[in-house]
């Protein structure tokens, strides 16, 4: 069976759904192909900074998410020796910043809810991409072939579309992470602040999503002995606690209260920044967005925000190309498809040009931040505490002080 649609988006993650919703707001229909049989909920929660909220407001879902999540007022760094706060940052004192830790499921549901019924097609695994003149033929595992004018890869770090464009697999940073989420019956009492703790090369963080839900994480450099422990849900809790022996009791209790299904372990990967400078973010009528475009470490909490920005910019560029009427010359020559294909290619090039350096600086900043915060040694600990901590906090806020623009292109 072969069907034809203007825009095919591979992957119903943050970037894919934002792009589809942005296109819908502008009057362009799309279909979103998701390999799973439902929306994916990997990672539990993510931090969204000011830049992400501006973009979410643009596609019309910001307010509904604000009502369900705390606004983070500041960040506290806890001493590994005394268990007391060694530094505290107020986000409001640094400017009008908005930071919330958002449940991934809530974010995906908010985006999906605004789309027309049938936009997302579950259990639709892409197995092959074929060229056919000015179109792409997307082959699915069930034998369906979809003919499209625009193909957008939002299919994550192991993206098939990114490979088609020539990108290599993301690179392992040498670090791993375990993320956890715990919900209490009553209020957890931690208040609207983010906490961080460093101990012997291990970084721990904890943030509230709302008055009952806490999201936490650790990052570290794994040894060969860690591999089996960190991937076994039955032993993961004790593994995490063993890495954080000096963690204050209040924070240890967060980990201890996490249920076995509330842990997830992953290797931290990223795309080398120079690959973005020379690689094909777009080619012909194909492009990538989100983790398929710029996988990055979680150290500045901008992976999700960057994906939302991608969606807004991409929707704007694609809609402008598709909605423009063909010229009289193209009509006379019967070259409407050719002219539109050229406009699509120009639109995707415009998107790539606009997003290339933004992605470059986010990946670079995130990797640098992780390196500084993860490094061990007395000298590095001293520099981090006395000088680098305040510099890095300022850098995070600087990266969040960004506006990807509105949807309208006129």
Tab-separated table of C-alpha atoms in Angstrom:
chain	number	residue	atom	x	y	z
A	1	UNK	CA	0.000	0.000	0.000
A	2	UNK	CA	1.307	3.465	-0.939
A	3	UNK	CA	0.003	6.728	0.502
A	4	UNK	CA	1.079	10.329	-0.118
A	5	UNK	CA	1.478	13.113	2.466
A	6	UNK	CA	3.261	16.454	2.403
A	7	UNK	CA	5.374	15.982	5.550
A	8	UNK	CA	6.549	12.805	7.294
A	9	UNK	CA	8.147	13.096	10.720
A	10	UNK	CA	9.938	10.022	12.056
A	11	UNK	CA	9.695	9.815	15.853
A	12	UNK	CA	7.002	10.991	18.280
A	13	UNK	CA	9.417	12.473	20.781
A	14	UNK	CA	9.753	16.085	21.876
A	15	UNK	CA	11.196	17.381	18.595
A	16	UNK	CA	8.814	15.395	16.400
A	17	UNK	CA	5.643	16.406	18.221
A	18	UNK	CA	6.697	20.065	18.508
A	19	UNK	CA	7.442	20.205	14.784
A	20	UNK	CA	4.121	18.563	13.910
A	21	UNK	CA	2.195	20.902	16.208
A	22	UNK	CA	4.002	23.960	14.825
A	23	UNK	CA	3.117	22.901	11.290
A	24	UNK	CA	-0.504	22.310	12.308
A	25	UNK	CA	-0.721	25.799	13.836
A	26	UNK	CA	0.436	27.159	10.476
A	27	UNK	CA	-2.054	25.115	8.456
A	28	UNK	CA	0.206	22.283	7.282
A	29	UNK	CA	-0.718	18.674	7.976
A	30	UNK	CA	1.874	16.032	8.757
A	31	UNK	CA	2.055	12.473	9.988
A	32	UNK	CA	4.329	11.334	12.796
A	33	UNK	CA	5.643	7.773	12.605
A	34	UNK	CA	6.376	6.192	15.996
A	35	UNK	CA	7.946	2.732	16.187
A	36	UNK	CA	6.533	2.069	19.660
A	37	UNK	CA	2.864	1.322	20.305
A	38	UNK	CA	2.496	4.409	22.528
A	39	UNK	CA	4.317	7.610	23.485
A	40	UNK	CA	7.746	6.849	24.930
A	41	UNK	CA	8.362	7.834	28.547
A	42	UNK	CA	12.089	7.241	28.895
A	43	UNK	CA	13.988	9.492	31.279
A	44	UNK	CA	11.082	10.375	33.632
A	45	UNK	CA	11.614	14.154	33.643
A	46	UNK	CA	13.685	16.952	32.116
A	47	UNK	CA	14.622	20.508	32.973
A	48	UNK	CA	13.155	23.220	30.769
A	49	UNK	CA	14.732	26.673	30.939
A	50	UNK	CA	13.495	30.088	29.817
A	51	UNK	CA	14.261	29.459	26.147
A	52	UNK	CA	12.121	26.292	26.119
A	53	UNK	CA	9.138	28.036	27.750
A	54	UNK	CA	9.210	30.768	25.113
A	55	UNK	CA	9.051	28.091	22.424
A	56	UNK	CA	6.291	26.145	24.214
A	57	UNK	CA	4.237	29.339	24.449
A	58	UNK	CA	4.692	29.767	20.708
A	59	UNK	CA	3.031	26.403	19.976
A	60	UNK	CA	0.389	27.014	22.662
A	61	UNK	CA	1.088	24.462	25.418
A	62	UNK	CA	3.186	26.457	27.893
A	63	UNK	CA	0.422	27.481	30.302
A	64	UNK	CA	-1.063	23.999	30.711
A	65	UNK	CA	2.366	22.633	31.679
A	66	UNK	CA	3.091	25.510	34.060
A	67	UNK	CA	-0.026	24.625	36.050
A	68	UNK	CA	1.349	21.121	36.696
A	69	UNK	CA	4.973	21.891	37.618
A	70	UNK	CA	6.868	23.956	40.182
A	71	UNK	CA	8.913	26.931	39.083
A	72	UNK	CA	12.445	26.316	40.368
A	73	UNK	CA	13.501	29.338	42.417
A	74	UNK	CA	17.204	28.585	42.750
A	75	UNK	CA	20.024	26.049	43.098
A	76	UNK	CA	21.864	24.849	46.202
A	77	UNK	CA	25.252	23.081	46.248
A	78	UNK	CA	25.661	20.802	49.282
A	79	UNK	CA	29.056	20.081	50.890
A	80	UNK	CA	30.315	16.483	50.893
A	81	UNK	CA	32.024	17.184	54.231
A	82	UNK	CA	29.460	19.048	56.340
A	83	UNK	CA	26.269	18.220	54.486
A	84	UNK	CA	25.445	21.938	54.553
A	85	UNK	CA	24.883	24.330	51.679
A	86	UNK	CA	28.152	25.793	50.370
A	87	UNK	CA	26.562	28.031	47.746
A	88	UNK	CA	23.103	29.113	46.715
A	89	UNK	CA	21.913	30.815	43.562
A	90	UNK	CA	18.617	32.622	43.093
A	91	UNK	CA	17.451	32.451	39.505
A	92	UNK	CA	15.278	35.548	39.952
A	93	UNK	CA	18.254	37.548	41.229
A	94	UNK	CA	20.041	36.712	37.960
A	95	UNK	CA	17.213	38.021	35.779
A	96	UNK	CA	13.733	37.000	34.758
A	97	UNK	CA	14.427	33.284	34.272
A	98	UNK	CA	11.871	30.483	34.238
A	99	UNK	CA	13.072	26.969	35.086
A	100	UNK	CA	10.844	23.957	35.742
A	101	UNK	CA	11.494	20.236	35.990
A	102	UNK	CA	8.813	18.754	33.739
A	103	UNK	CA	7.555	15.184	33.638
A	104	UNK	CA	8.379	13.872	30.181
A	105	UNK	CA	5.049	12.063	29.913
A	106	UNK	CA	3.130	15.265	30.674
A	107	UNK	CA	5.089	17.187	28.050
A	108	UNK	CA	4.535	14.594	25.323
A	109	UNK	CA	0.839	14.279	26.185
A	110	UNK	CA	0.383	18.067	26.121
A	111	UNK	CA	1.876	18.254	22.614
A	112	UNK	CA	0.033	15.181	21.311
A	113	UNK	CA	-3.306	16.358	22.694
A	114	UNK	CA	-3.254	19.435	20.426
A	115	UNK	CA	-2.705	17.429	17.241
A	116	UNK	CA	-5.571	16.210	15.021
A	117	UNK	CA	-6.628	12.610	15.552
A	118	UNK	CA	-4.595	10.215	13.432
A	119	UNK	CA	-1.535	12.452	13.145
A	120	UNK	CA	0.584	10.052	15.215
A	121	UNK	CA	0.834	6.559	13.734
A	122	UNK	CA	2.079	4.084	16.318
A	123	UNK	CA	3.804	0.760	15.612
A	124	UNK	CA	5.217	2.329	12.444
A	125	UNK	CA	8.859	1.351	12.146
A	126	UNK	CA	10.836	2.833	9.257
A	127	UNK	CA	13.074	0.262	7.570
A	128	UNK	CA	14.177	2.043	4.410
A	129	UNK	CA	14.296	5.473	2.740
A	130	UNK	CA	14.187	5.600	-1.063
A	131	UNK	CA	14.513	8.502	-3.480
A	132	UNK	CA	11.845	9.027	-6.142
A	133	UNK	CA	12.316	12.205	-8.145
A	134	UNK	CA	11.321	15.203	-6.019
A	135	UNK	CA	9.895	12.894	-3.338
A	136	UNK	CA	11.084	10.430	-0.719
A	137	UNK	CA	9.546	6.988	-0.275
A	138	UNK	CA	9.476	5.897	3.357
A	139	UNK	CA	9.144	2.112	3.719
A	140	UNK	CA	7.611	0.727	6.917
A	141	UNK	CA	8.060	-2.726	8.408
A	142	UNK	CA	4.427	-3.639	7.662
A	143	UNK	CA	4.967	-3.060	3.946
A	144	UNK	CA	3.380	0.397	3.781
A	145	UNK	CA	5.142	2.944	1.559
A	146	UNK	CA	4.645	6.645	2.255
A	147	UNK	CA	5.450	9.170	-0.467
A	148	UNK	CA	6.381	12.570	0.951
A	149	UNK	CA	7.604	15.997	-0.075
A	150	UNK	CA	9.475	16.530	3.225
A	151	UNK	CA	11.111	13.930	5.484
A	152	UNK	CA	12.121	14.991	8.999
A	153	UNK	CA	14.125	12.693	11.270
A	154	UNK	CA	13.302	13.101	14.956
A	155	UNK	CA	14.140	9.492	15.703
A	156	UNK	CA	16.610	9.933	18.548
A	157	UNK	CA	20.294	9.251	19.096
A	158	UNK	CA	20.275	6.128	16.920
A	159	UNK	CA	18.508	7.915	14.074
A	160	UNK	CA	18.114	6.146	10.745
A	161	UNK	CA	17.518	9.517	9.054
A	162	UNK	CA	20.751	10.930	10.519
A	163	UNK	CA	22.650	7.947	9.111
A	164	UNK	CA	21.020	8.570	5.715
A	165	UNK	CA	22.355	12.150	5.883
A	166	UNK	CA	25.840	10.835	6.636
A	167	UNK	CA	26.136	11.425	10.381
A	168	UNK	CA	28.103	8.918	12.447
A	169	UNK	CA	26.776	7.291	15.603
A	170	UNK	CA	27.029	9.559	18.684
A	171	UNK	CA	30.266	9.268	20.653
A	172	UNK	CA	30.476	7.817	24.174
A	173	UNK	CA	31.779	10.435	26.613
A	174	UNK	CA	33.234	7.908	29.059
A	175	UNK	CA	30.546	8.816	31.603
A	176	UNK	CA	27.310	7.134	32.656
A	177	UNK	CA	24.129	8.318	34.345
A	178	UNK	CA	21.388	6.821	36.442
A	179	UNK	CA	18.147	8.764	36.659
A	180	UNK	CA	15.387	8.209	39.160
A	181	UNK	CA	11.937	9.478	39.983
A	182	UNK	CA	9.983	9.081	43.195
A	183	UNK	CA	6.459	10.129	44.136
A	184	UNK	CA	5.209	10.558	47.690
A	185	UNK	CA	1.657	10.345	48.989
A	186	UNK	CA	2.045	13.640	50.820
A	187	UNK	CA	4.148	16.681	49.995
A	188	UNK	CA	7.867	15.887	49.825
A	189	UNK	CA	8.730	19.153	51.582
A	190	UNK	CA	11.836	19.959	49.543
A	191	UNK	CA	10.482	23.225	48.201
A	192	UNK	CA	11.044	24.665	44.707
A	193	UNK	CA	14.853	24.469	44.632
A	194	UNK	CA	17.391	22.339	42.815
A	195	UNK	CA	20.101	20.608	44.871
A	196	UNK	CA	23.541	19.435	43.748
A	197	UNK	CA	26.175	17.343	45.507
A	198	UNK	CA	29.694	16.291	44.455
A	199	UNK	CA	31.633	13.375	45.910
A	200	UNK	CA	34.779	11.699	44.540
A	201	UNK	CA	33.992	12.133	40.876
A	202	UNK	CA	30.249	11.528	41.313
A	203	UNK	CA	27.714	14.271	40.672
A	204	UNK	CA	24.240	14.071	42.196
A	205	UNK	CA	21.289	16.348	41.559
A	206	UNK	CA	17.691	16.483	42.742
A	207	UNK	CA	14.818	18.656	41.494
A	208	UNK	CA	11.106	18.791	42.281
A	209	UNK	CA	8.572	18.440	39.482
A	210	UNK	CA	5.642	19.280	41.738
A	211	UNK	CA	4.826	19.017	45.452
A	212	UNK	CA	4.842	15.190	45.359
A	213	UNK	CA	7.348	14.219	42.670
A	214	UNK	CA	11.152	14.424	42.846
A	215	UNK	CA	13.477	13.733	39.941
A	216	UNK	CA	17.108	12.888	40.707
A	217	UNK	CA	20.227	11.748	38.853
A	218	UNK	CA	23.862	10.793	39.297
A	219	UNK	CA	26.665	10.905	36.743
A	220	UNK	CA	30.058	9.248	37.100
A	221	UNK	CA	32.909	7.591	35.198
A	222	UNK	CA	32.131	3.857	35.266
A	223	UNK	CA	34.648	1.094	35.873
A	224	UNK	CA	34.479	-2.333	34.244
A	225	UNK	CA	32.983	-3.695	37.498
A	226	UNK	CA	30.157	-1.135	37.382
A	227	UNK	CA	28.677	-2.402	34.133
A	228	UNK	CA	26.577	-5.288	35.497
A	229	UNK	CA	25.508	-3.481	38.681
A	230	UNK	CA	24.300	-0.330	36.943
A	231	UNK	CA	22.129	-2.269	34.481
A	232	UNK	CA	20.381	-4.513	37.011
A	233	UNK	CA	17.250	-2.875	38.499
A	234	UNK	CA	17.444	-5.160	41.530
A	235	UNK	CA	20.877	-3.853	42.533
A	236	UNK	CA	20.734	-0.323	41.133
A	237	UNK	CA	19.534	1.331	44.343
A	238	UNK	CA	22.378	-0.058	46.446
A	239	UNK	CA	24.817	0.737	43.654
A	240	UNK	CA	23.758	4.397	43.669
A	241	UNK	CA	23.886	4.632	47.472
A	242	UNK	CA	27.364	3.071	47.504
A	243	UNK	CA	28.539	5.821	45.173
A	244	UNK	CA	27.169	8.516	47.497
A	245	UNK	CA	28.283	7.483	50.962
A	246	UNK	CA	28.606	11.093	52.156
A	247	UNK	CA	25.270	12.218	50.774
A	248	UNK	CA	23.186	13.939	53.510
A	249	UNK	CA	20.432	11.784	55.008
A	250	UNK	CA	17.662	13.955	53.563
A	251	UNK	CA	18.918	13.303	50.034
A	252	UNK	CA	19.720	9.617	50.653
A	253	UNK	CA	16.091	9.198	51.649
A	254	UNK	CA	15.053	10.316	48.156
A	255	UNK	CA	17.029	7.462	46.576
A	256	UNK	CA	15.891	4.942	49.183
A	257	UNK	CA	12.234	5.795	48.523
A	258	UNK	CA	12.589	5.198	44.771
A	259	UNK	CA	10.842	2.041	43.572
A	260	UNK	CA	12.727	-0.475	41.354
A	261	UNK	CA	10.857	0.694	38.250
A	262	UNK	CA	11.859	4.273	39.049
A	263	UNK	CA	15.488	3.803	37.935
A	264	UNK	CA	16.950	4.081	34.455
A	265	UNK	CA	20.613	3.748	33.485
A	266	UNK	CA	22.303	5.050	30.340
A	267	UNK	CA	25.682	5.804	28.813
A	268	UNK	CA	26.154	9.509	28.089
A	269	UNK	CA	26.797	10.207	24.422
A	270	UNK	CA	27.113	13.322	22.313
A	271	UNK	CA	27.720	14.396	18.749
A	272	UNK	CA	31.172	15.859	18.312
A	273	UNK	CA	30.619	19.592	17.748
A	274	UNK	CA	32.735	19.773	14.591
A	275	UNK	CA	30.469	17.176	12.961
A	276	UNK	CA	27.707	19.794	13.073
A	277	UNK	CA	29.933	22.352	11.363
A	278	UNK	CA	30.699	20.119	8.372
A	279	UNK	CA	27.839	17.586	8.406
A	280	UNK	CA	24.539	17.579	6.517
A	281	UNK	CA	21.833	18.772	8.892
A	282	UNK	CA	19.676	18.867	5.766
A	283	UNK	CA	20.055	17.448	2.298
A	284	UNK	CA	17.533	17.883	-0.505
A	285	UNK	CA	14.128	17.494	1.211
A	286	UNK	CA	15.416	15.640	4.289
A	287	UNK	CA	16.599	16.994	7.657
A	288	UNK	CA	17.011	16.044	11.322
A	289	UNK	CA	15.960	17.643	14.607
A	290	UNK	CA	16.265	16.941	18.340
A	291	UNK	CA	18.564	14.130	19.479
A	292	UNK	CA	18.880	12.896	15.901
A	293	UNK	CA	20.561	16.249	15.180
A	294	UNK	CA	22.422	17.255	18.342
A	295	UNK	CA	22.644	14.580	21.069
A	296	UNK	CA	24.342	16.200	24.061
A	297	UNK	CA	25.211	15.408	27.662
A	298	UNK	CA	22.610	16.436	30.280
A	299	UNK	CA	24.947	18.764	32.178
A	300	UNK	CA	23.203	22.045	31.283
A	301	UNK	CA	19.688	20.616	30.934
A	302	UNK	CA	19.202	21.894	27.380
A	303	UNK	CA	18.618	18.742	25.318
A	304	UNK	CA	14.843	18.977	25.579
A	305	UNK	CA	14.781	22.754	25.220
A	306	UNK	CA	16.908	22.596	22.075
A	307	UNK	CA	14.535	19.998	20.593
A	308	UNK	CA	11.559	22.298	21.211
A	309	UNK	CA	13.435	25.206	19.604
A	310	UNK	CA	14.211	22.987	16.597
A	311	UNK	CA	10.511	22.198	16.220
A	312	UNK	CA	9.451	25.849	16.126
A	313	UNK	CA	12.156	26.929	13.664
A	314	UNK	CA	11.647	23.883	11.437
A	315	UNK	CA	7.860	24.294	11.318
A	316	UNK	CA	8.305	27.936	10.321
A	317	UNK	CA	10.760	27.136	7.510
A	318	UNK	CA	8.835	24.152	6.128
A	319	UNK	CA	5.443	25.871	6.225
A	320	UNK	CA	6.806	28.892	4.374
A	321	UNK	CA	8.052	26.613	1.597
A	322	UNK	CA	4.875	24.539	1.311
A	323	UNK	CA	2.283	27.297	1.563
A	324	UNK	CA	3.702	29.582	-1.114
A	325	UNK	CA	1.725	29.491	-4.346
A	326	UNK	CA	3.559	28.319	-7.503
A	327	UNK	CA	4.691	31.009	-9.912
A	328	UNK	CA	2.941	31.575	-13.233
A	329	UNK	CA	6.096	30.488	-15.041
A	330	UNK	CA	6.120	27.145	-13.179
A	331	UNK	CA	2.446	26.623	-14.016
A	332	UNK	CA	3.029	27.317	-17.700
A	333	UNK	CA	5.905	24.837	-17.850
A	334	UNK	CA	4.176	22.251	-15.660
A	335	UNK	CA	7.041	22.473	-13.144
A	336	UNK	CA	5.091	23.120	-9.947
A	337	UNK	CA	6.659	20.089	-8.207
A	338	UNK	CA	10.168	21.139	-9.195
A	339	UNK	CA	9.688	24.707	-7.977
A	340	UNK	CA	8.193	23.562	-4.681
A	341	UNK	CA	11.020	21.072	-4.169
A	342	UNK	CA	13.528	23.889	-4.627
A	343	UNK	CA	11.652	26.018	-2.076
A	344	UNK	CA	11.637	23.086	0.391
A	345	UNK	CA	15.375	22.595	-0.060
A	346	UNK	CA	15.953	26.313	0.524
A	347	UNK	CA	13.698	26.217	3.601
A	348	UNK	CA	15.569	23.278	5.124
A	349	UNK	CA	18.901	24.961	4.383
A	350	UNK	CA	17.574	28.053	6.160
A	351	UNK	CA	16.646	25.898	9.173
A	352	UNK	CA	20.083	24.254	9.201
A	353	UNK	CA	21.856	27.609	9.004
A	354	UNK	CA	19.773	29.031	11.853
A	355	UNK	CA	20.236	26.028	14.149
A	356	UNK	CA	23.823	24.954	13.405
A	357	UNK	CA	25.700	27.353	15.703
A	358	UNK	CA	23.066	27.205	18.428
A	359	UNK	CA	23.449	23.407	18.570
A	360	UNK	CA	27.237	23.738	18.414
A	361	UNK	CA	27.400	26.025	21.442
A	362	UNK	CA	24.954	23.926	23.471
A	363	UNK	CA	26.851	20.677	22.871
A	364	UNK	CA	30.171	22.376	23.604
A	365	UNK	CA	28.933	24.110	26.753
A	366	UNK	CA	27.321	20.934	28.049
A	367	UNK	CA	30.436	18.820	27.492
A	368	UNK	CA	32.688	21.453	29.068
A	369	UNK	CA	30.378	21.816	32.083
A	370	UNK	CA	30.277	18.059	32.611
A	371	UNK	CA	34.052	17.811	32.372
A	372	UNK	CA	34.567	20.524	34.997
A	373	UNK	CA	31.944	19.183	37.384
A	374	UNK	CA	33.040	15.544	37.042
A	375	UNK	CA	36.796	16.096	37.389
A	376	UNK	CA	38.555	14.933	40.546
A	377	UNK	CA	41.596	16.133	42.481
A	378	UNK	CA	42.269	18.704	45.182
A	379	UNK	CA	43.206	21.457	42.737
A	380	UNK	CA	40.112	20.951	40.600
A	381	UNK	CA	37.876	20.784	43.688
A	382	UNK	CA	39.353	24.077	44.898
A	383	UNK	CA	38.961	25.788	41.517
A	384	UNK	CA	35.419	24.468	41.102
A	385	UNK	CA	34.377	25.666	44.538
A	386	UNK	CA	36.078	29.072	44.465
A	387	UNK	CA	35.853	30.147	40.852
A	388	UNK	CA	34.273	27.788	38.361
A	389	UNK	CA	30.947	27.152	40.130
A	390	UNK	CA	29.750	30.744	39.766
A	391	UNK	CA	31.115	30.948	36.212
A	392	UNK	CA	29.266	27.783	35.169
A	393	UNK	CA	25.994	28.981	36.713
A	394	UNK	CA	26.289	32.193	34.737
A	395	UNK	CA	27.004	30.211	31.577
A	396	UNK	CA	23.888	28.069	32.068
A	397	UNK	CA	21.711	31.159	32.415
A	398	UNK	CA	23.368	32.747	29.390
A	399	UNK	CA	22.513	29.722	27.234
A	400	UNK	CA	18.923	29.886	28.498
A	401	UNK	CA	18.625	33.565	27.542
A	402	UNK	CA	17.576	32.760	23.980
A	403	UNK	CA	14.466	33.169	21.836
A	404	UNK	CA	14.007	30.976	18.748
A	405	UNK	CA	11.286	33.305	17.447
A	406	UNK	CA	7.621	33.044	16.576
A	407	UNK	CA	5.932	30.640	14.184
A	408	UNK	CA	4.779	33.256	11.702
A	409	UNK	CA	7.086	33.741	8.706
A	410	UNK	CA	5.468	36.691	6.946
